[in-house]
Amino acid sequence: MTLIVILICAYHVMLVGEFFLPTGGTMGIAAVVCFASAIAFAFSYGLTTGVVVTALLFTSTPLVLSAMVKVWPHTPIGRRILNRRPGQLTDVKTPRHTRDGKDIAELVGQAGIAKTDLLPSGLVVVNGQKFDALTSGPPIDAGSTIVVTEVVAGRIHVRLGTESTAMPVGSKVNENEPSSNVALSPPALEQSLESLEDE
């Protein structure tokens, strides 16, 4: 019976460790082995023991996984994978209105700058205000020009801007206007980046 208890404890430790340590799935595999071994040894003691241990494992596993899903984004490895800095998950929230009181839906079509890498989520700056955004295309590097494509459930979606959208931050981008009519303004982007670094 002691061995069964050890296997159950080891299973939960391995399961939690898989979330906190970059083991590449090694601890996950070890957890599965402990899970199966605990059930096998429990049934070797008797049907009642086997049923109790099986019920215990199948009840505790969802609870542990649910807790880890909530905690994992706040761990170092979770922030690294989600491209989050400490405190960003709670300190930076996408407001539903801009500083001047306008609905963020009015940002659609405006150009801005990626404050962090978007892989696919990260921080962008539009009209001098930071927003938590999600790229609707390939990953976007920090410092790149972005264009707000849509706002879904209060979340800003952006795409990588091209030379035709490399205009002063906060300017409206006319998708139907020929690119030759859009004035390029790299100095404006550089000035905006410098002002953000000074914050």
JSON list of C-alpha atoms in Angstrom, two decimals:
[
{"chain": "A", "resi": 1, "resn": "MET", "atom": "CA", "xyz": [0.00, 0.00, 0.00]},
{"chain": "A", "resi": 2, "resn": "THR", "atom": "CA", "xyz": [2.93, 2.34, 0.72]},
{"chain": "A", "resi": 3, "resn": "LEU", "atom": "CA", "xyz": [4.13, 1.93, -2.86]},
{"chain": "A", "resi": 4, "resn": "ILE", "atom": "CA", "xyz": [0.71, 2.97, -4.18]},
{"chain": "A", "resi": 5, "resn": "VAL", "atom": "CA", "xyz": [0.74, 6.13, -2.05]},
{"chain": "A", "resi": 6, "resn": "ILE", "atom": "CA", "xyz": [4.25, 6.96, -3.29]},
{"chain": "A", "resi": 7, "resn": "LEU", "atom": "CA", "xyz": [3.19, 6.46, -6.91]},
{"chain": "A", "resi": 8, "resn": "ILE", "atom": "CA", "xyz": [0.13, 8.69, -6.45]},
{"chain": "A", "resi": 9, "resn": "CYS", "atom": "CA", "xyz": [2.24, 11.44, -4.89]},
{"chain": "A", "resi": 10, "resn": "ALA", "atom": "CA", "xyz": [4.91, 11.06, -7.58]},
{"chain": "A", "resi": 11, "resn": "TYR", "atom": "CA", "xyz": [2.24, 11.30, -10.28]},
{"chain": "A", "resi": 12, "resn": "HIS", "atom": "CA", "xyz": [0.96, 14.63, -8.98]},
{"chain": "A", "resi": 13, "resn": "VAL", "atom": "CA", "xyz": [4.48, 15.99, -8.52]},
{"chain": "A", "resi": 14, "resn": "MET", "atom": "CA", "xyz": [5.41, 15.02, -12.08]},
{"chain": "A", "resi": 15, "resn": "LEU", "atom": "CA", "xyz": [2.17, 16.48, -13.41]},
{"chain": "A", "resi": 16, "resn": "VAL", "atom": "CA", "xyz": [2.78, 19.83, -11.73]},
{"chain": "A", "resi": 17, "resn": "GLY", "atom": "CA", "xyz": [6.46, 19.78, -12.69]},
{"chain": "A", "resi": 18, "resn": "GLU", "atom": "CA", "xyz": [5.55, 19.43, -16.36]},
{"chain": "A", "resi": 19, "resn": "PHE", "atom": "CA", "xyz": [3.94, 22.89, -16.18]},
{"chain": "A", "resi": 20, "resn": "PHE", "atom": "CA", "xyz": [6.79, 24.61, -14.34]},
{"chain": "A", "resi": 21, "resn": "LEU", "atom": "CA", "xyz": [9.89, 23.00, -15.82]},
{"chain": "A", "resi": 22, "resn": "PRO", "atom": "CA", "xyz": [10.98, 22.91, -19.50]},
{"chain": "A", "resi": 23, "resn": "THR", "atom": "CA", "xyz": [11.40, 19.13, -19.58]},
{"chain": "A", "resi": 24, "resn": "GLY", "atom": "CA", "xyz": [10.16, 18.63, -23.11]},
{"chain": "A", "resi": 25, "resn": "GLY", "atom": "CA", "xyz": [7.45, 16.24, -21.98]},
{"chain": "A", "resi": 26, "resn": "THR", "atom": "CA", "xyz": [9.75, 13.98, -19.95]},
{"chain": "A", "resi": 27, "resn": "MET", "atom": "CA", "xyz": [7.95, 14.62, -16.67]},
{"chain": "A", "resi": 28, "resn": "GLY", "atom": "CA", "xyz": [4.63, 14.22, -18.44]},
{"chain": "A", "resi": 29, "resn": "ILE", "atom": "CA", "xyz": [5.62, 10.75, -19.59]},
{"chain": "A", "resi": 30, "resn": "ALA", "atom": "CA", "xyz": [6.84, 9.91, -16.08]},
{"chain": "A", "resi": 31, "resn": "ALA", "atom": "CA", "xyz": [3.50, 11.09, -14.70]},
{"chain": "A", "resi": 32, "resn": "VAL", "atom": "CA", "xyz": [1.63, 8.75, -17.04]},
{"chain": "A", "resi": 33, "resn": "VAL", "atom": "CA", "xyz": [3.85, 5.85, -15.94]},
{"chain": "A", "resi": 34, "resn": "CYS", "atom": "CA", "xyz": [3.17, 6.61, -12.26]},
{"chain": "A", "resi": 35, "resn": "PHE", "atom": "CA", "xyz": [-0.55, 6.95, -13.01]},
{"chain": "A", "resi": 36, "resn": "ALA", "atom": "CA", "xyz": [-0.75, 3.55, -14.70]},
{"chain": "A", "resi": 37, "resn": "SER", "atom": "CA", "xyz": [1.50, 1.87, -12.13]},
{"chain": "A", "resi": 38, "resn": "ALA", "atom": "CA", "xyz": [-0.55, 3.15, -9.20]},
{"chain": "A", "resi": 39, "resn": "ILE", "atom": "CA", "xyz": [-3.75, 1.75, -10.70]},
{"chain": "A", "resi": 40, "resn": "ALA", "atom": "CA", "xyz": [-2.10, -1.58, -11.57]},
{"chain": "A", "resi": 41, "resn": "PHE", "atom": "CA", "xyz": [-0.68, -2.07, -8.07]},
{"chain": "A", "resi": 42, "resn": "ALA", "atom": "CA", "xyz": [-3.98, -0.97, -6.52]},
{"chain": "A", "resi": 43, "resn": "PHE", "atom": "CA", "xyz": [-5.91, -3.66, -8.37]},
{"chain": "A", "resi": 44, "resn": "SER", "atom": "CA", "xyz": [-3.29, -6.21, -7.33]},
{"chain": "A", "resi": 45, "resn": "TYR", "atom": "CA", "xyz": [-4.33, -5.49, -3.74]},
{"chain": "A", "resi": 46, "resn": "GLY", "atom": "CA", "xyz": [-7.98, -6.02, -4.54]},
{"chain": "A", "resi": 47, "resn": "LEU", "atom": "CA", "xyz": [-10.91, -4.78, -6.56]},
{"chain": "A", "resi": 48, "resn": "THR", "atom": "CA", "xyz": [-12.04, -2.27, -3.94]},
{"chain": "A", "resi": 49, "resn": "THR", "atom": "CA", "xyz": [-8.57, -0.74, -3.61]},
{"chain": "A", "resi": 50, "resn": "GLY", "atom": "CA", "xyz": [-8.24, -0.52, -7.37]},
{"chain": "A", "resi": 51, "resn": "VAL", "atom": "CA", "xyz": [-11.59, 1.23, -7.80]},
{"chain": "A", "resi": 52, "resn": "VAL", "atom": "CA", "xyz": [-10.85, 3.71, -4.99]},
{"chain": "A", "resi": 53, "resn": "VAL", "atom": "CA", "xyz": [-7.40, 4.60, -6.35]},
{"chain": "A", "resi": 54, "resn": "THR", "atom": "CA", "xyz": [-8.72, 4.90, -9.91]},
{"chain": "A", "resi": 55, "resn": "ALA", "atom": "CA", "xyz": [-11.55, 7.18, -8.78]},
{"chain": "A", "resi": 56, "resn": "LEU", "atom": "CA", "xyz": [-9.10, 9.26, -6.75]},
{"chain": "A", "resi": 57, "resn": "LEU", "atom": "CA", "xyz": [-6.74, 9.76, -9.70]},
{"chain": "A", "resi": 58, "resn": "PHE", "atom": "CA", "xyz": [-9.47, 10.55, -12.20]},
{"chain": "A", "resi": 59, "resn": "THR", "atom": "CA", "xyz": [-10.97, 13.07, -9.77]},
{"chain": "A", "resi": 60, "resn": "SER", "atom": "CA", "xyz": [-7.75, 14.81, -8.75]},
{"chain": "A", "resi": 61, "resn": "THR", "atom": "CA", "xyz": [-6.26, 15.07, -12.24]},
{"chain": "A", "resi": 62, "resn": "PRO", "atom": "CA", "xyz": [-8.80, 17.58, -13.66]},
{"chain": "A", "resi": 63, "resn": "LEU", "atom": "CA", "xyz": [-8.53, 19.65, -10.49]},
{"chain": "A", "resi": 64, "resn": "VAL", "atom": "CA", "xyz": [-4.74, 19.82, -10.72]},
{"chain": "A", "resi": 65, "resn": "LEU", "atom": "CA", "xyz": [-4.82, 20.58, -14.45]},
{"chain": "A", "resi": 66, "resn": "SER", "atom": "CA", "xyz": [-7.40, 23.33, -13.93]},
{"chain": "A", "resi": 67, "resn": "ALA", "atom": "CA", "xyz": [-5.27, 24.95, -11.23]},
{"chain": "A", "resi": 68, "resn": "MET", "atom": "CA", "xyz": [-2.13, 24.73, -13.36]},
{"chain": "A", "resi": 69, "resn": "VAL", "atom": "CA", "xyz": [-3.83, 26.31, -16.38]},
{"chain": "A", "resi": 70, "resn": "LYS", "atom": "CA", "xyz": [-4.65, 29.34, -14.22]},
{"chain": "A", "resi": 71, "resn": "VAL", "atom": "CA", "xyz": [-1.19, 29.55, -12.63]},
{"chain": "A", "resi": 72, "resn": "TRP", "atom": "CA", "xyz": [0.98, 28.64, -15.65]},
{"chain": "A", "resi": 73, "resn": "PRO", "atom": "CA", "xyz": [0.67, 31.97, -17.56]},
{"chain": "A", "resi": 74, "resn": "HIS", "atom": "CA", "xyz": [2.17, 33.72, -14.52]},
{"chain": "A", "resi": 75, "resn": "THR", "atom": "CA", "xyz": [5.23, 31.44, -14.32]},
{"chain": "A", "resi": 76, "resn": "PRO", "atom": "CA", "xyz": [8.56, 32.35, -15.98]},
{"chain": "A", "resi": 77, "resn": "ILE", "atom": "CA", "xyz": [8.21, 29.65, -18.65]},
{"chain": "A", "resi": 78, "resn": "GLY", "atom": "CA", "xyz": [4.57, 30.60, -19.23]},
{"chain": "A", "resi": 79, "resn": "ARG", "atom": "CA", "xyz": [5.42, 34.28, -19.68]},
{"chain": "A", "resi": 80, "resn": "ARG", "atom": "CA", "xyz": [8.27, 33.38, -22.01]},
{"chain": "A", "resi": 81, "resn": "ILE", "atom": "CA", "xyz": [6.07, 31.26, -24.26]},
{"chain": "A", "resi": 82, "resn": "LEU", "atom": "CA", "xyz": [3.22, 33.76, -24.18]},
{"chain": "A", "resi": 83, "resn": "ASN", "atom": "CA", "xyz": [5.63, 36.67, -24.74]},
{"chain": "A", "resi": 84, "resn": "ARG", "atom": "CA", "xyz": [4.68, 38.28, -21.42]},
{"chain": "A", "resi": 85, "resn": "ARG", "atom": "CA", "xyz": [6.81, 40.29, -19.02]},
{"chain": "A", "resi": 86, "resn": "PRO", "atom": "CA", "xyz": [6.31, 40.08, -15.22]},
{"chain": "A", "resi": 87, "resn": "GLY", "atom": "CA", "xyz": [3.16, 41.97, -14.30]},
{"chain": "A", "resi": 88, "resn": "GLN", "atom": "CA", "xyz": [2.00, 42.39, -17.88]},
{"chain": "A", "resi": 89, "resn": "LEU", "atom": "CA", "xyz": [-0.88, 39.95, -17.50]},
{"chain": "A", "resi": 90, "resn": "THR", "atom": "CA", "xyz": [-2.44, 42.07, -14.77]},
{"chain": "A", "resi": 91, "resn": "ASP", "atom": "CA", "xyz": [-0.95, 45.53, -15.26]},
{"chain": "A", "resi": 92, "resn": "VAL", "atom": "CA", "xyz": [-1.66, 45.96, -18.96]},
{"chain": "A", "resi": 93, "resn": "LYS", "atom": "CA", "xyz": [-5.24, 45.43, -19.99]},
{"chain": "A", "resi": 94, "resn": "THR", "atom": "CA", "xyz": [-6.85, 46.39, -23.24]},
{"chain": "A", "resi": 95, "resn": "PRO", "atom": "CA", "xyz": [-9.16, 49.32, -22.43]},
{"chain": "A", "resi": 96, "resn": "ARG", "atom": "CA", "xyz": [-12.48, 49.55, -24.21]},
{"chain": "A", "resi": 97, "resn": "HIS", "atom": "CA", "xyz": [-11.94, 53.27, -24.71]},
{"chain": "A", "resi": 98, "resn": "THR", "atom": "CA", "xyz": [-8.91, 55.36, -25.64]},
{"chain": "A", "resi": 99, "resn": "ARG", "atom": "CA", "xyz": [-7.58, 58.13, -23.44]},
{"chain": "A", "resi": 100, "resn": "ASP", "atom": "CA", "xyz": [-9.69, 60.71, -25.23]},
{"chain": "A", "resi": 101, "resn": "GLY", "atom": "CA", "xyz": [-12.85, 58.68, -24.55]},
{"chain": "A", "resi": 102, "resn": "LYS", "atom": "CA", "xyz": [-13.28, 57.18, -28.01]},
{"chain": "A", "resi": 103, "resn": "ASP", "atom": "CA", "xyz": [-14.30, 53.56, -28.50]},
{"chain": "A", "resi": 104, "resn": "ILE", "atom": "CA", "xyz": [-11.32, 51.40, -29.39]},
{"chain": "A", "resi": 105, "resn": "ALA", "atom": "CA", "xyz": [-13.27, 50.19, -32.42]},
{"chain": "A", "resi": 106, "resn": "GLU", "atom": "CA", "xyz": [-12.35, 53.54, -33.96]},
{"chain": "A", "resi": 107, "resn": "LEU", "atom": "CA", "xyz": [-8.72, 52.41, -34.01]},
{"chain": "A", "resi": 108, "resn": "VAL", "atom": "CA", "xyz": [-9.46, 50.08, -36.92]},
{"chain": "A", "resi": 109, "resn": "GLY", "atom": "CA", "xyz": [-7.42, 51.20, -39.90]},
{"chain": "A", "resi": 110, "resn": "GLN", "atom": "CA", "xyz": [-4.92, 53.19, -37.85]},
{"chain": "A", "resi": 111, "resn": "ALA", "atom": "CA", "xyz": [-1.18, 52.60, -37.95]},
{"chain": "A", "resi": 112, "resn": "GLY", "atom": "CA", "xyz": [0.96, 52.00, -34.87]},
{"chain": "A", "resi": 113, "resn": "ILE", "atom": "CA", "xyz": [4.14, 50.36, -33.65]},
{"chain": "A", "resi": 114, "resn": "ALA", "atom": "CA", "xyz": [4.74, 46.94, -32.09]},
{"chain": "A", "resi": 115, "resn": "LYS", "atom": "CA", "xyz": [6.16, 47.61, -28.62]},
{"chain": "A", "resi": 116, "resn": "THR", "atom": "CA", "xyz": [7.03, 43.92, -28.12]},
{"chain": "A", "resi": 117, "resn": "ASP", "atom": "CA", "xyz": [7.23, 40.87, -30.37]},
{"chain": "A", "resi": 118, "resn": "LEU", "atom": "CA", "xyz": [3.76, 39.59, -31.27]},
{"chain": "A", "resi": 119, "resn": "LEU", "atom": "CA", "xyz": [3.96, 35.76, -31.12]},
{"chain": "A", "resi": 120, "resn": "PRO", "atom": "CA", "xyz": [1.03, 36.07, -31.70]},
{"chain": "A", "resi": 121, "resn": "SER", "atom": "CA", "xyz": [0.13, 38.39, -28.79]},
{"chain": "A", "resi": 122, "resn": "GLY", "atom": "CA", "xyz": [2.02, 41.34, -27.39]},
{"chain": "A", "resi": 123, "resn": "LEU", "atom": "CA", "xyz": [1.96, 45.09, -26.86]},
{"chain": "A", "resi": 124, "resn": "VAL", "atom": "CA", "xyz": [1.38, 47.70, -29.54]},
{"chain": "A", "resi": 125, "resn": "VAL", "atom": "CA", "xyz": [1.26, 51.47, -29.39]},
{"chain": "A", "resi": 126, "resn": "VAL", "atom": "CA", "xyz": [-1.38, 53.43, -31.30]},
{"chain": "A", "resi": 127, "resn": "ASN", "atom": "CA", "xyz": [-1.86, 57.17, -30.79]},
{"chain": "A", "resi": 128, "resn": "GLY", "atom": "CA", "xyz": [0.71, 57.04, -28.01]},
{"chain": "A", "resi": 129, "resn": "GLN", "atom": "CA", "xyz": [-1.35, 54.55, -26.00]},
{"chain": "A", "resi": 130, "resn": "LYS", "atom": "CA", "xyz": [-0.38, 50.96, -25.22]},
{"chain": "A", "resi": 131, "resn": "PHE", "atom": "CA", "xyz": [-2.75, 48.14, -26.10]},
{"chain": "A", "resi": 132, "resn": "ASP", "atom": "CA", "xyz": [-2.63, 44.37, -25.71]},
{"chain": "A", "resi": 133, "resn": "ALA", "atom": "CA", "xyz": [-3.00, 43.09, -29.26]},
{"chain": "A", "resi": 134, "resn": "LEU", "atom": "CA", "xyz": [-3.10, 39.88, -31.27]},
{"chain": "A", "resi": 135, "resn": "THR", "atom": "CA", "xyz": [-1.62, 39.50, -34.73]},
{"chain": "A", "resi": 136, "resn": "SER", "atom": "CA", "xyz": [-3.98, 38.09, -37.33]},
{"chain": "A", "resi": 137, "resn": "GLY", "atom": "CA", "xyz": [-1.07, 37.02, -39.53]},
{"chain": "A", "resi": 138, "resn": "PRO", "atom": "CA", "xyz": [2.55, 35.92, -39.09]},
{"chain": "A", "resi": 139, "resn": "PRO", "atom": "CA", "xyz": [4.59, 36.94, -36.01]},
{"chain": "A", "resi": 140, "resn": "ILE", "atom": "CA", "xyz": [5.55, 40.62, -35.85]},
{"chain": "A", "resi": 141, "resn": "ASP", "atom": "CA", "xyz": [8.89, 41.88, -34.52]},
{"chain": "A", "resi": 142, "resn": "ALA", "atom": "CA", "xyz": [9.10, 44.67, -31.96]},
{"chain": "A", "resi": 143, "resn": "GLY", "atom": "CA", "xyz": [9.51, 48.07, -33.59]},
{"chain": "A", "resi": 144, "resn": "SER", "atom": "CA", "xyz": [7.63, 47.07, -36.75]},
{"chain": "A", "resi": 145, "resn": "THR", "atom": "CA", "xyz": [4.80, 49.13, -38.16]},
{"chain": "A", "resi": 146, "resn": "ILE", "atom": "CA", "xyz": [1.38, 47.58, -37.55]},
{"chain": "A", "resi": 147, "resn": "VAL", "atom": "CA", "xyz": [-2.14, 48.32, -38.72]},
{"chain": "A", "resi": 148, "resn": "VAL", "atom": "CA", "xyz": [-5.25, 47.67, -36.62]},
{"chain": "A", "resi": 149, "resn": "THR", "atom": "CA", "xyz": [-7.50, 45.36, -38.63]},
{"chain": "A", "resi": 150, "resn": "GLU", "atom": "CA", "xyz": [-10.36, 44.71, -36.21]},
{"chain": "A", "resi": 151, "resn": "VAL", "atom": "CA", "xyz": [-11.48, 44.75, -32.60]},
{"chain": "A", "resi": 152, "resn": "VAL", "atom": "CA", "xyz": [-13.08, 41.54, -31.32]},
{"chain": "A", "resi": 153, "resn": "ALA", "atom": "CA", "xyz": [-14.51, 41.33, -27.80]},
{"chain": "A", "resi": 154, "resn": "GLY", "atom": "CA", "xyz": [-12.39, 44.29, -26.74]},
{"chain": "A", "resi": 155, "resn": "ARG", "atom": "CA", "xyz": [-9.22, 42.72, -28.15]},
{"chain": "A", "resi": 156, "resn": "ILE", "atom": "CA", "xyz": [-7.27, 44.54, -30.85]},
{"chain": "A", "resi": 157, "resn": "HIS", "atom": "CA", "xyz": [-6.20, 42.51, -33.88]},
{"chain": "A", "resi": 158, "resn": "VAL", "atom": "CA", "xyz": [-3.35, 43.84, -36.01]},
{"chain": "A", "resi": 159, "resn": "ARG", "atom": "CA", "xyz": [-1.32, 42.90, -39.05]},
{"chain": "A", "resi": 160, "resn": "LEU", "atom": "CA", "xyz": [2.16, 43.81, -40.17]},
{"chain": "A", "resi": 161, "resn": "GLY", "atom": "CA", "xyz": [2.23, 47.17, -41.91]},
{"chain": "A", "resi": 162, "resn": "THR", "atom": "CA", "xyz": [4.00, 47.62, -45.23]},
{"chain": "A", "resi": 163, "resn": "GLU", "atom": "CA", "xyz": [5.75, 50.64, -46.67]},
{"chain": "A", "resi": 164, "resn": "SER", "atom": "CA", "xyz": [2.38, 51.95, -47.76]},
{"chain": "A", "resi": 165, "resn": "THR", "atom": "CA", "xyz": [1.29, 52.05, -44.12]},
{"chain": "A", "resi": 166, "resn": "ALA", "atom": "CA", "xyz": [4.53, 53.41, -42.68]},
{"chain": "A", "resi": 167, "resn": "MET", "atom": "CA", "xyz": [2.99, 56.77, -41.83]},
{"chain": "A", "resi": 168, "resn": "PRO", "atom": "CA", "xyz": [2.72, 58.82, -38.63]},
{"chain": "A", "resi": 169, "resn": "VAL", "atom": "CA", "xyz": [1.42, 56.72, -35.76]},
{"chain": "A", "resi": 170, "resn": "GLY", "atom": "CA", "xyz": [-2.33, 57.13, -35.32]},
{"chain": "A", "resi": 171, "resn": "SER", "atom": "CA", "xyz": [-2.98, 58.04, -38.95]},
{"chain": "A", "resi": 172, "resn": "LYS", "atom": "CA", "xyz": [-5.86, 56.37, -40.74]},
{"chain": "A", "resi": 173, "resn": "VAL", "atom": "CA", "xyz": [-4.89, 53.89, -43.40]},
{"chain": "A", "resi": 174, "resn": "ASN", "atom": "CA", "xyz": [-7.07, 53.84, -46.49]},
{"chain": "A", "resi": 175, "resn": "GLU", "atom": "CA", "xyz": [-6.90, 50.29, -47.77]},
{"chain": "A", "resi": 176, "resn": "ASN", "atom": "CA", "xyz": [-8.51, 51.28, -51.09]},
{"chain": "A", "resi": 177, "resn": "GLU", "atom": "CA", "xyz": [-6.15, 54.15, -51.79]},
{"chain": "A", "resi": 178, "resn": "PRO", "atom": "CA", "xyz": [-3.16, 53.41, -54.08]},
{"chain": "A", "resi": 179, "resn": "SER", "atom": "CA", "xyz": [0.07, 53.03, -52.17]},
{"chain": "A", "resi": 180, "resn": "SER", "atom": "CA", "xyz": [1.68, 55.82, -54.20]},
{"chain": "A", "resi": 181, "resn": "ASN", "atom": "CA", "xyz": [-0.66, 58.35, -52.57]},
{"chain": "A", "resi": 182, "resn": "VAL", "atom": "CA", "xyz": [0.38, 57.46, -49.03]},
{"chain": "A", "resi": 183, "resn": "ALA", "atom": "CA", "xyz": [3.14, 59.62, -47.64]},
{"chain": "A", "resi": 184, "resn": "LEU", "atom": "CA", "xyz": [5.98, 57.76, -46.02]},
{"chain": "A", "resi": 185, "resn": "SER", "atom": "CA", "xyz": [7.28, 59.16, -42.75]},
{"chain": "A", "resi": 186, "resn": "PRO", "atom": "CA", "xyz": [10.10, 57.04, -41.26]},
{"chain": "A", "resi": 187, "resn": "PRO", "atom": "CA", "xyz": [11.31, 59.94, -39.05]},
{"chain": "A", "resi": 188, "resn": "ALA", "atom": "CA", "xyz": [7.92, 60.05, -37.40]},
{"chain": "A", "resi": 189, "resn": "LEU", "atom": "CA", "xyz": [8.17, 56.37, -36.52]},
{"chain": "A", "resi": 190, "resn": "GLU", "atom": "CA", "xyz": [11.70, 56.81, -35.15]},
{"chain": "A", "resi": 191, "resn": "GLN", "atom": "CA", "xyz": [10.57, 59.78, -33.05]},
{"chain": "A", "resi": 192, "resn": "SER", "atom": "CA", "xyz": [7.67, 57.75, -31.69]},
{"chain": "A", "resi": 193, "resn": "LEU", "atom": "CA", "xyz": [9.95, 54.86, -30.75]},
{"chain": "A", "resi": 194, "resn": "GLU", "atom": "CA", "xyz": [12.32, 57.23, -28.95]},
{"chain": "A", "resi": 195, "resn": "SER", "atom": "CA", "xyz": [9.46, 58.74, -26.97]},
{"chain": "A", "resi": 196, "resn": "LEU", "atom": "CA", "xyz": [8.28, 55.26, -25.94]},
{"chain": "A", "resi": 197, "resn": "GLU", "atom": "CA", "xyz": [11.76, 54.31, -24.74]},
{"chain": "A", "resi": 198, "resn": "ASP", "atom": "CA", "xyz": [11.82, 57.43, -22.54]},
{"chain": "A", "resi": 199, "resn": "GLU", "atom": "CA", "xyz": [8.63, 56.37, -20.70]}
]
